[in-house]
């Protein structure tokens, strides 16, 4: 048994939460500019947007923003030709701060989502691993985790996280669009429920699951497989950075078509939220995932399904690397803290 698996020094859930929060903040500061570029490149091919709003993610979760006059002019006159080109043009046109637009309110929603996701993954992995040990009567030949455990754990954690946060994100988006007070937010909430029922609060959940659940399943499977291949049970910061970047790149490539469609569908939803004077008949997107993929393929070809692939991988790889490396480092820190605290307590008991 690895020393990190010693139950005496087991990392507590609140310590996992602290490690996840640290990773989320660090990742957000570094990665928001790259995803701003990625989503704008994806949005360029969608003519129905009418330059009204755009969506980006800081490497942790989505953030839907209305376009002001400057943003509308930007989209009409400037075409982005890649990540570096986008960073330069956005900075010249709107200023350096535009690359971090909305970072504050995004973190307010991103932190709960990230904490739920990473802590849930650790708990699900431990739960499934215990079931596995019971199944084989604790006769472990080595420390390698069966490939299906991180796959199921990653998918389960992501479903839980997006399901919990989806209503909060919808309400936050509405508040930001109209600068609503908390009393007005209550009215907006009732309006959504009246139009689409209680499940209207989970508008946009399905396309999010289509993209994020496969990504999480693939990511954690790749990450744990890399650790197993190198026979690493307690990864260093550098190894976690490498393994996270590799796993993130593979997952991003496979799930890019779902990311493109999800961006389009959530922007369509955003236009209903931001620019409707009267309540819409429904807040739901007008097309299914399958129809959206078919339409996009017909209009833009195979390359249209992978629009923004380069900046997506360029963003996802380091985002995953920073997040998992910081998270693993935090876990290692708290494990050592627990060990020292336990030894100190034992020493005091012996002396007394």
Short mmCIF file of C-alpha atoms in Angstrom, two decimals, residues 4 16 21 42 109 113 155 174-175 190 197 254 265 290 326 334 343:
data_model
loop_
_atom_site.label_atom_id
_atom_site.label_comp_id
_atom_site.label_asym_id
_atom_site.label_seq_id
_atom_site.Cartn_x
_atom_site.Cartn_y
_atom_site.Cartn_z
CA UNK A 4 -0.57 8.25 0.56
CA UNK A 16 -9.63 18.52 -1.05
CA UNK A 21 -10.22 26.26 -4.96
CA UNK A 42 -16.04 29.41 -33.15
CA UNK A 109 -19.87 30.33 -10.20
CA UNK A 113 -18.51 23.90 -9.76
CA UNK A 155 -18.32 10.95 -15.70
CA UNK A 174 -30.05 36.84 -16.20
CA UNK A 175 -28.95 39.04 -13.28
CA UNK A 190 -40.61 32.66 -11.40
CA UNK A 197 -41.59 24.57 -15.56
CA UNK A 254 -12.09 14.02 -29.25
CA UNK A 265 -26.56 26.50 -28.60
CA UNK A 290 -27.73 15.66 -33.77
CA UNK A 326 -2.06 22.51 -8.29
CA UNK A 334 -2.32 18.33 3.26
CA UNK A 343 3.02 12.27 14.65
#
